[in-house]
Coordinates of C-alpha atoms in Angstrom, one line a residue:
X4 CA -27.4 -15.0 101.4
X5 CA -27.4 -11.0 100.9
X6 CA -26.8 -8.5 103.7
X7 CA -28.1 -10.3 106.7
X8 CA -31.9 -8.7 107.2
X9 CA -31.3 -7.7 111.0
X10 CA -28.3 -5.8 110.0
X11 CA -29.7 -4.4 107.0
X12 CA -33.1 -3.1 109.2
X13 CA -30.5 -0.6 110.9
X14 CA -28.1 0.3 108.0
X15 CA -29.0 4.1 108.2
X16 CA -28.2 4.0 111.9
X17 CA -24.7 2.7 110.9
X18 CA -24.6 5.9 108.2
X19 CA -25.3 8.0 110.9
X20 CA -23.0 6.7 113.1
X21 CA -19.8 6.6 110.4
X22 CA -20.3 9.9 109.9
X23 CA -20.8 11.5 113.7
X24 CA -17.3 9.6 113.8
X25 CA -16.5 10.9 110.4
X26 CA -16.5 14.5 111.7
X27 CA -15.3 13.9 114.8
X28 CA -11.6 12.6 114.4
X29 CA -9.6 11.7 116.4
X30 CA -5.4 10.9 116.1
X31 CA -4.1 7.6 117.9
X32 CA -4.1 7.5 121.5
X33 CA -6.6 9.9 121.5
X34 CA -9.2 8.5 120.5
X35 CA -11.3 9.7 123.8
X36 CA -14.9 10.3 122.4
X37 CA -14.9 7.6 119.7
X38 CA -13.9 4.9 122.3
X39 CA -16.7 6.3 124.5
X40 CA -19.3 5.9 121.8
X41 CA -17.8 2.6 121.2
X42 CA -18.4 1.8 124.8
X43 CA -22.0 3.1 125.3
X44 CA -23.1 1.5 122.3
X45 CA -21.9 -1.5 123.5
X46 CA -23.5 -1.3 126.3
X47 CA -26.4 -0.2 125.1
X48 CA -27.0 -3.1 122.7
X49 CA -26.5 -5.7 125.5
X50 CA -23.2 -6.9 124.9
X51 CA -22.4 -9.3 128.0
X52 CA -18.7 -7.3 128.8
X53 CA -17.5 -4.0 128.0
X54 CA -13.7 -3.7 129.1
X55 CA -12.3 -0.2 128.3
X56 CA -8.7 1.7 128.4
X57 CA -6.8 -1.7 126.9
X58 CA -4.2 0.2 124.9
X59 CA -4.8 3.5 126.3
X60 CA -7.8 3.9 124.6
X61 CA -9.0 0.6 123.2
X62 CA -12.1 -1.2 124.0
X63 CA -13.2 -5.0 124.2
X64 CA -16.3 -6.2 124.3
X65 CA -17.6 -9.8 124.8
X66 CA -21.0 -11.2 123.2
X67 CA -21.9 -15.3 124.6
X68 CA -23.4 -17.5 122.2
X69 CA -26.5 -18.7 123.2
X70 CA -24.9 -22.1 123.0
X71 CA -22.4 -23.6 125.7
X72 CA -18.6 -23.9 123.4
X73 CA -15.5 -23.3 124.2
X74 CA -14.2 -21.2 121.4
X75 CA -13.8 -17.8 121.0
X76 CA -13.5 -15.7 117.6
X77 CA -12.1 -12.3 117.4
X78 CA -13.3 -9.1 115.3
X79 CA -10.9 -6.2 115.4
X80 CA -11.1 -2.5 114.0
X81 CA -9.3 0.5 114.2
X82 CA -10.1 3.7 115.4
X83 CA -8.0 6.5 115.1
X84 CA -7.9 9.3 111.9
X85 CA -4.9 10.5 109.8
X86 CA -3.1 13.9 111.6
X87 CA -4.0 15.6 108.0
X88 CA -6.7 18.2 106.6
X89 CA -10.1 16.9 104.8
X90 CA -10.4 18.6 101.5
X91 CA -14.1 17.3 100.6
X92 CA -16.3 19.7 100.9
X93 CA -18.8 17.0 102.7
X94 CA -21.9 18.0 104.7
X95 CA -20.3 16.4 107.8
X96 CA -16.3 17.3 106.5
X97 CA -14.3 16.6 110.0
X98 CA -14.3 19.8 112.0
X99 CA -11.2 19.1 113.7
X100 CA -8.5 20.7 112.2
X101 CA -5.6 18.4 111.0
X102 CA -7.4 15.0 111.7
X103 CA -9.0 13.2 108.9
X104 CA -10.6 9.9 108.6
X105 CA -8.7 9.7 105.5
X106 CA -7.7 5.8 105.9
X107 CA -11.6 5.0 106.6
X108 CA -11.6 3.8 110.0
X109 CA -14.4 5.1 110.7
X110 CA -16.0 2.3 108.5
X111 CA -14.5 -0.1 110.3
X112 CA -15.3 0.8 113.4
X113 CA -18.9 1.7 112.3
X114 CA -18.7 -2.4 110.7
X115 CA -17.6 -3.9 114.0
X116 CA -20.5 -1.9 115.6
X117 CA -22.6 -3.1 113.4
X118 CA -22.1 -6.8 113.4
X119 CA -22.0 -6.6 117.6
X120 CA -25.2 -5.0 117.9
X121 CA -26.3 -8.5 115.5
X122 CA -24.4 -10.8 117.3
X123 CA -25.8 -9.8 120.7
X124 CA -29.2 -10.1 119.3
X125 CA -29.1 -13.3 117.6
X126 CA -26.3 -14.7 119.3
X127 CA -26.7 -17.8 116.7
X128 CA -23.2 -19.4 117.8
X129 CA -21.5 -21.6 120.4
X130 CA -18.7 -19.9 122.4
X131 CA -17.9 -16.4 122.6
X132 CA -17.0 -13.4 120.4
X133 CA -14.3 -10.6 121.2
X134 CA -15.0 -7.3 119.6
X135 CA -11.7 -5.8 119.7
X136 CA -11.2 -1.8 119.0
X137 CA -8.4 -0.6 118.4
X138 CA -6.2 2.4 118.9
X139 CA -3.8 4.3 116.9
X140 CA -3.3 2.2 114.1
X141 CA -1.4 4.8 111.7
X142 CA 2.2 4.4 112.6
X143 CA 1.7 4.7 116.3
X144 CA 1.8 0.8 117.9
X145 CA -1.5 0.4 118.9
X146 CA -2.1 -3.4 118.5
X147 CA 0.9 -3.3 120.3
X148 CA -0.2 -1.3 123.3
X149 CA -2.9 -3.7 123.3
X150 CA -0.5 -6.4 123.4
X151 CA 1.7 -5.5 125.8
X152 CA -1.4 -4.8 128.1
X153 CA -2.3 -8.6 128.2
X154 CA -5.2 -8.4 125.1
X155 CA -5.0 -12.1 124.1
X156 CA -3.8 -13.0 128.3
X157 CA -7.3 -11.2 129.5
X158 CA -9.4 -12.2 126.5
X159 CA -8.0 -15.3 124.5
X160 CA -9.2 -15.8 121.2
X161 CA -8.5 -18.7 118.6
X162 CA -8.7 -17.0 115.6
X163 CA -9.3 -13.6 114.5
X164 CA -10.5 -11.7 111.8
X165 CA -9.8 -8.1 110.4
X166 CA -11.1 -5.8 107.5
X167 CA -9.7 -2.7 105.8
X168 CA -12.3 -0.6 103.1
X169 CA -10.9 -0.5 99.3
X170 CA -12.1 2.8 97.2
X171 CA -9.9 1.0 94.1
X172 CA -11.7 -2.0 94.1
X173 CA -15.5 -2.7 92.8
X174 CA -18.2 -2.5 95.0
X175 CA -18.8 -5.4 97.2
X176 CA -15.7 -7.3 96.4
X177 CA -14.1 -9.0 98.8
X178 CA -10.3 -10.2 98.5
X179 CA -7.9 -12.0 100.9
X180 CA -4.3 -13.1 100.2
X181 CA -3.5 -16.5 101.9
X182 CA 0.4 -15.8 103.5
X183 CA 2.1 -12.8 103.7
X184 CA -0.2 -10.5 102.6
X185 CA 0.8 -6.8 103.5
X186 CA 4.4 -5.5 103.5
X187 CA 6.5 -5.1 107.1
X188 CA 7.5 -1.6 107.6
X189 CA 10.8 0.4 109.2
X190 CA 11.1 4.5 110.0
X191 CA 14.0 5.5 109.5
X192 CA 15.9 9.3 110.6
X193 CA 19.3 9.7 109.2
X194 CA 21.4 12.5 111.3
X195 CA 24.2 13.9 109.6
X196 CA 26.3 15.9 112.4
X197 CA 28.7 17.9 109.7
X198 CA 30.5 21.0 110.4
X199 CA 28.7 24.1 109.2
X200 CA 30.5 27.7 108.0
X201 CA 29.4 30.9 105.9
X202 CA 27.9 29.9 102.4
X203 CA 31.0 32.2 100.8
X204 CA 33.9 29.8 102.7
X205 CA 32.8 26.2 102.1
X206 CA 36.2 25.0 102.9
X207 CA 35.7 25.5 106.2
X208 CA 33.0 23.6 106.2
X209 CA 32.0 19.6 106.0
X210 CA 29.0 20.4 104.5
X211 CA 26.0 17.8 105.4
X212 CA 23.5 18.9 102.5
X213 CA 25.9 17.7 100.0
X214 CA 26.5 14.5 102.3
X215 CA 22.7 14.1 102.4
X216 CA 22.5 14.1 98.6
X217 CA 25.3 11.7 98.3
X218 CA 23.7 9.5 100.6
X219 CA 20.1 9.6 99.1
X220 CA 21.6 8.3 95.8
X221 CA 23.6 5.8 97.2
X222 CA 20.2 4.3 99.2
X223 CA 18.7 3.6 96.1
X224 CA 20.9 1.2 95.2
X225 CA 20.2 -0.9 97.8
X226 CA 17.1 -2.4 96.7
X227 CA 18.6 -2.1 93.2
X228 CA 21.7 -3.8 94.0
X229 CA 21.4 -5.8 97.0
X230 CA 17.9 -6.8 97.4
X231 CA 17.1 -10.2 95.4
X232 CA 14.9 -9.4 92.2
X233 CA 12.9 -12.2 93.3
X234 CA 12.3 -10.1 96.5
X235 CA 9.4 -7.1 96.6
X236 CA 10.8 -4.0 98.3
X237 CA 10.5 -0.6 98.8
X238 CA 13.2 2.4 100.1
X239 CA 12.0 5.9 100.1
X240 CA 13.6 9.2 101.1
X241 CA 10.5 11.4 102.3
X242 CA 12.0 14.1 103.8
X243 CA 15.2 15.9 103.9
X244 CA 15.8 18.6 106.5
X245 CA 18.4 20.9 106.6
X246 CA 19.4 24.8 106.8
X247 CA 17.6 27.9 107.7
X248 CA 19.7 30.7 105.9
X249 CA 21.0 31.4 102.4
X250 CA 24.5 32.7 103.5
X251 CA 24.9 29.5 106.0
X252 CA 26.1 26.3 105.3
X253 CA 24.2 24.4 108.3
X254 CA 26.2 21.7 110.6
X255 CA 23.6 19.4 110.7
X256 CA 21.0 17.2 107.7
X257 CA 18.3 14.4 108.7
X258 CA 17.3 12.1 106.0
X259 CA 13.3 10.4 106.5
X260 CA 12.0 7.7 105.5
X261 CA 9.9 4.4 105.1
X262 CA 11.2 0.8 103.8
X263 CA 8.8 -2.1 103.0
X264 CA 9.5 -5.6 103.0
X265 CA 7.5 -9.4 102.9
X266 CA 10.1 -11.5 104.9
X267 CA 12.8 -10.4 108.4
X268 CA 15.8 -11.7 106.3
X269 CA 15.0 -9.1 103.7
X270 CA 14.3 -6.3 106.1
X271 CA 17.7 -7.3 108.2
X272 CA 19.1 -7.2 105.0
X273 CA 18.4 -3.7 104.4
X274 CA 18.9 -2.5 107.6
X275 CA 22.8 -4.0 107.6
X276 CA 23.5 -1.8 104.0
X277 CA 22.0 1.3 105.4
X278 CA 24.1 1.3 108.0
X279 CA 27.0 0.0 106.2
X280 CA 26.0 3.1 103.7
X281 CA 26.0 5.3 106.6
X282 CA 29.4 4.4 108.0
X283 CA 31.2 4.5 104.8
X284 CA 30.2 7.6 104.1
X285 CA 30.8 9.1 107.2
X286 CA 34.6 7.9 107.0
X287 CA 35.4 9.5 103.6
X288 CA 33.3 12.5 105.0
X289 CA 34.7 12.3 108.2
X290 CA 31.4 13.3 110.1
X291 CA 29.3 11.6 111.9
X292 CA 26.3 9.8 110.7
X293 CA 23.7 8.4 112.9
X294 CA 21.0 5.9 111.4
X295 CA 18.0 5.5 113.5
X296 CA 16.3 2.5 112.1
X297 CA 12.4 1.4 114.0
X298 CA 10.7 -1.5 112.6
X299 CA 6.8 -0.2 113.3
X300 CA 5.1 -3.0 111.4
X301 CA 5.3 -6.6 111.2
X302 CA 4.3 -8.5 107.7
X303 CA 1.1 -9.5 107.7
X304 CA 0.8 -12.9 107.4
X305 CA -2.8 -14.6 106.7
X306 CA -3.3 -18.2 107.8
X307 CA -4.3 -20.0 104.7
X308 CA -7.1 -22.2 106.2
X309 CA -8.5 -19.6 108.0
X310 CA -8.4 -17.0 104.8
X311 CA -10.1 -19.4 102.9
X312 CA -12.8 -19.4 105.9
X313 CA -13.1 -16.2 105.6
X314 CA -14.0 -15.9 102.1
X315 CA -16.2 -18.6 102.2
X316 CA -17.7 -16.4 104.4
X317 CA -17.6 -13.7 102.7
X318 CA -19.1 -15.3 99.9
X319 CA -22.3 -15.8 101.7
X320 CA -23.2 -12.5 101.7
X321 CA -21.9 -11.0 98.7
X322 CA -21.7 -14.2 96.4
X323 CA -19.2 -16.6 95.3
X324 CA -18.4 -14.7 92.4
X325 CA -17.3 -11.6 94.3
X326 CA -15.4 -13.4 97.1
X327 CA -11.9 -14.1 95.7
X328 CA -8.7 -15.1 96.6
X329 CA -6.0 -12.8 95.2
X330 CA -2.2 -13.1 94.7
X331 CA -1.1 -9.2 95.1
X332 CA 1.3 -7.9 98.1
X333 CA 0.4 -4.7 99.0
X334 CA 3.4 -2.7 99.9
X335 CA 0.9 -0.9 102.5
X336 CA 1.2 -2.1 106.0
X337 CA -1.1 -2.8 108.9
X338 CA -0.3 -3.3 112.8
X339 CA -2.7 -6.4 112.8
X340 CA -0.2 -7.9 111.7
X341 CA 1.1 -8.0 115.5
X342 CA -2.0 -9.5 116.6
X343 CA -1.6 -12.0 113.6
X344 CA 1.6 -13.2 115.2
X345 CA 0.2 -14.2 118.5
X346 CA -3.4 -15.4 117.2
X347 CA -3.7 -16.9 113.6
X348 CA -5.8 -15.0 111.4
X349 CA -6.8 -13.6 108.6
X350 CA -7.1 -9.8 107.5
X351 CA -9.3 -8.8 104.1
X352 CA -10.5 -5.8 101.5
X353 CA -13.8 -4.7 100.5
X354 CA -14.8 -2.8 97.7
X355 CA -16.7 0.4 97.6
X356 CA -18.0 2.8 95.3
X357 CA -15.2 5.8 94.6
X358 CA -11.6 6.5 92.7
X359 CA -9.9 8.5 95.2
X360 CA -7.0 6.2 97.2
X361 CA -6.5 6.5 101.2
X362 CA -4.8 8.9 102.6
X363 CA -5.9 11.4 100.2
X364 CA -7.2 14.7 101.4
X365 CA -10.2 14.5 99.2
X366 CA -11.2 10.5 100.1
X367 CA -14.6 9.7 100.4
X368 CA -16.4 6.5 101.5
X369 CA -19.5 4.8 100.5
X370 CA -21.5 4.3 103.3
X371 CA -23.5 1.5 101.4
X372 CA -20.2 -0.6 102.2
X373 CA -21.4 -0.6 106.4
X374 CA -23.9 -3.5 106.1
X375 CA -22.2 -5.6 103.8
X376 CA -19.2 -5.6 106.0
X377 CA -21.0 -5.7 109.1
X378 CA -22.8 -8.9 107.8
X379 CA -19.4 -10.7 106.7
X380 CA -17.5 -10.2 109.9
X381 CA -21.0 -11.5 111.8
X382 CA -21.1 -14.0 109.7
X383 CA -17.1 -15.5 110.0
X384 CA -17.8 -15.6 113.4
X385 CA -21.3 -17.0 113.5
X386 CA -19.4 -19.9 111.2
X387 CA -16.3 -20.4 112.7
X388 CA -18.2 -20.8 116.3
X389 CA -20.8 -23.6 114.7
X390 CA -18.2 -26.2 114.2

């Protein structure tokens, strides 16, 4: 079975759509207009419930299978852009400075759209479907804003399905890793309180630049030295912050950063040397050093019966062939993950036409991707509610 014929009848619709949204960005939790699209859309195509502000700005929408069942399926997709600038030089470029759809969610939400406006047509399945759009997924917690706002208490679901656009992989490819899948993530802001004096009398200074270097190196070797080898991780220093004159040596450094793990005994594990790190060096120092450590993503964790549904699913649209199983951790991370800890789930890539990786100022999307993954998430649902 190709692109399913309905959805395929409105694929430039779905282009033009993706890229009104495409120039119209908006960063998580403000997300105003998009949602309101969302909504009327919704509407529009005669889907039976349209519940809005879950999240802040988050919509749900409920399609009924024209069959009595007691089972409902969720489809999720994120909304929100990347706070950066679009270098692309694109006919509709986002014209909102420092937002980008670099991370293509405007495909996904374009996808979701696209496979509701089927579903409510056809409605081929027994049991419902929740559409579930989502909010500031970059860093900011939207999944769980939705959470904590009762998502899965107001509209339960027994499974549920995600998708995320992949410019590195071939074109209608589809991949899902049974298990943990995508990496956990933790922010972290190191403050070094030091003592600060004029840059020509050091000594009477405890100088927190050179405590800052000391302490980058010495992070490093936590993955190298205290991490298993047999455990993928990640710990990167992003940003270093510190002085504002060349005669000055300033009282105060912050350290940024991101670490990446695939289990909770690994990240506690991390968390316990960085602070060890921390407080060690601020004894032979004698400063003080604060760590502020925030776990903002879970591991993503695929339910292996229900990732194996979802490529068989999968594989009826873009063939067998294309529809694989794959073995790779990404060290990316996604907040479904937090909706995959209350619901089982699974979460998968599809390949588009390009070579230029997310969050890339000069990322483009193939908009040929819409209908394919429009027809796989209507069609995991239309199968997973005709058991």
């Amino acid at each position: 079975m190709p692109v399913l014929p309905q959805i395929a009848a409105y694929a430039s619709e779905l282009t033009d759509i993706r890229r009104d949204f495409h120039e119209n960005p908006e960063i998580g939790f403000e997300e105003v207009r998009t949602s309101g699209i969302v909504a009327e859309l919704l509407r529009k195509w005669g889907v039976d419930e349209v519940h809005t502000g879950i999240g802040k700005t988050g919509v749900v929408g409920i399609v009924k299978g024209k069959r009595e069942g007691s089972r409902s399926v969720g489809l999720r997709a994120d909304m929100d852009a990347l706070p950066m600038d679009e270098l692309t030089n694109l006919p509709y470029a986002s014209k909102n400075p420092g937002a980008f759809h670099g991370c293509g969610h405007d495909s996904h939400t374009t996808m979701l759209l696209g496979a509701a406006r089927y579903l409510a047509e056809t409605r081929d399945f027994a049991g419902r479907v929740v559409l579930i759009f989502q909010p500031a997924e970059e860093g900011l917690g939207g999944a769980r804003a939705m959470l904590e706002e009762g998502l899965f208490e107001k509209f339960p679901c027994d499974e549920i399905y995600g998708m995320h656009n992949n410019p590195l992989a071939p074109p209608e490819t589809f991949g899902v890793k049974p298990g943990p899948a995508m990496a956990g993530a933790t922010f972290f802001d190191i403050t070094i309180n030091g003592v600060g004096s004029h840059g020509a009398m050091p000594h009477h200074a405890r100088d927190p630049i050179v405590i800052a270097t000391a302490l980058v190196q010495n992070l490093q070797t936590v993955i190298s030295r205290n991490v298993p080898a047999t455990e993928p991780a990640v710990l990167s220093v992003t940003q270093v912050h510190s002085g504002s004159a060349y005669n000055v040596v300033p009282d105060k450094a912050v350290i940024s950063g991101t670490i990446r793990y695939f289990s909770d005994d690994v990240r506690d594990l991390i968390h316990h040397r960085v602070e060890k790190l921390c407080a060690g060096l601020a004894q032979s120092y004698e400063v003080e050093i604060v760590p502020d450590l925030r776990p903002i993503f879970d591991v993503l964790m695929n339910d292996a019966d229900l990732a194996e549904a979802y490529r068989e699913a999968a594989g009826d649209i873009v063939g067998a062939e294309k529809a694989t199983v794959t073995e790779e951790l990404v060290t990316g991370s996604e907040d479904f993950a937090d909706m995959l800890k209350v619901v089982p789930g699974a979460y998968c890539t599809l390949g588009h036409k390009g070579d230029v990786p997310v969050h890339n100022p000069g990322f483009l999307l193939d908009d040929d991707m819409l209908p394919v993954g429009a027809s796989i998430m209507a069609r995991i649902a239309e199968k997973r509610l005709s058991l």
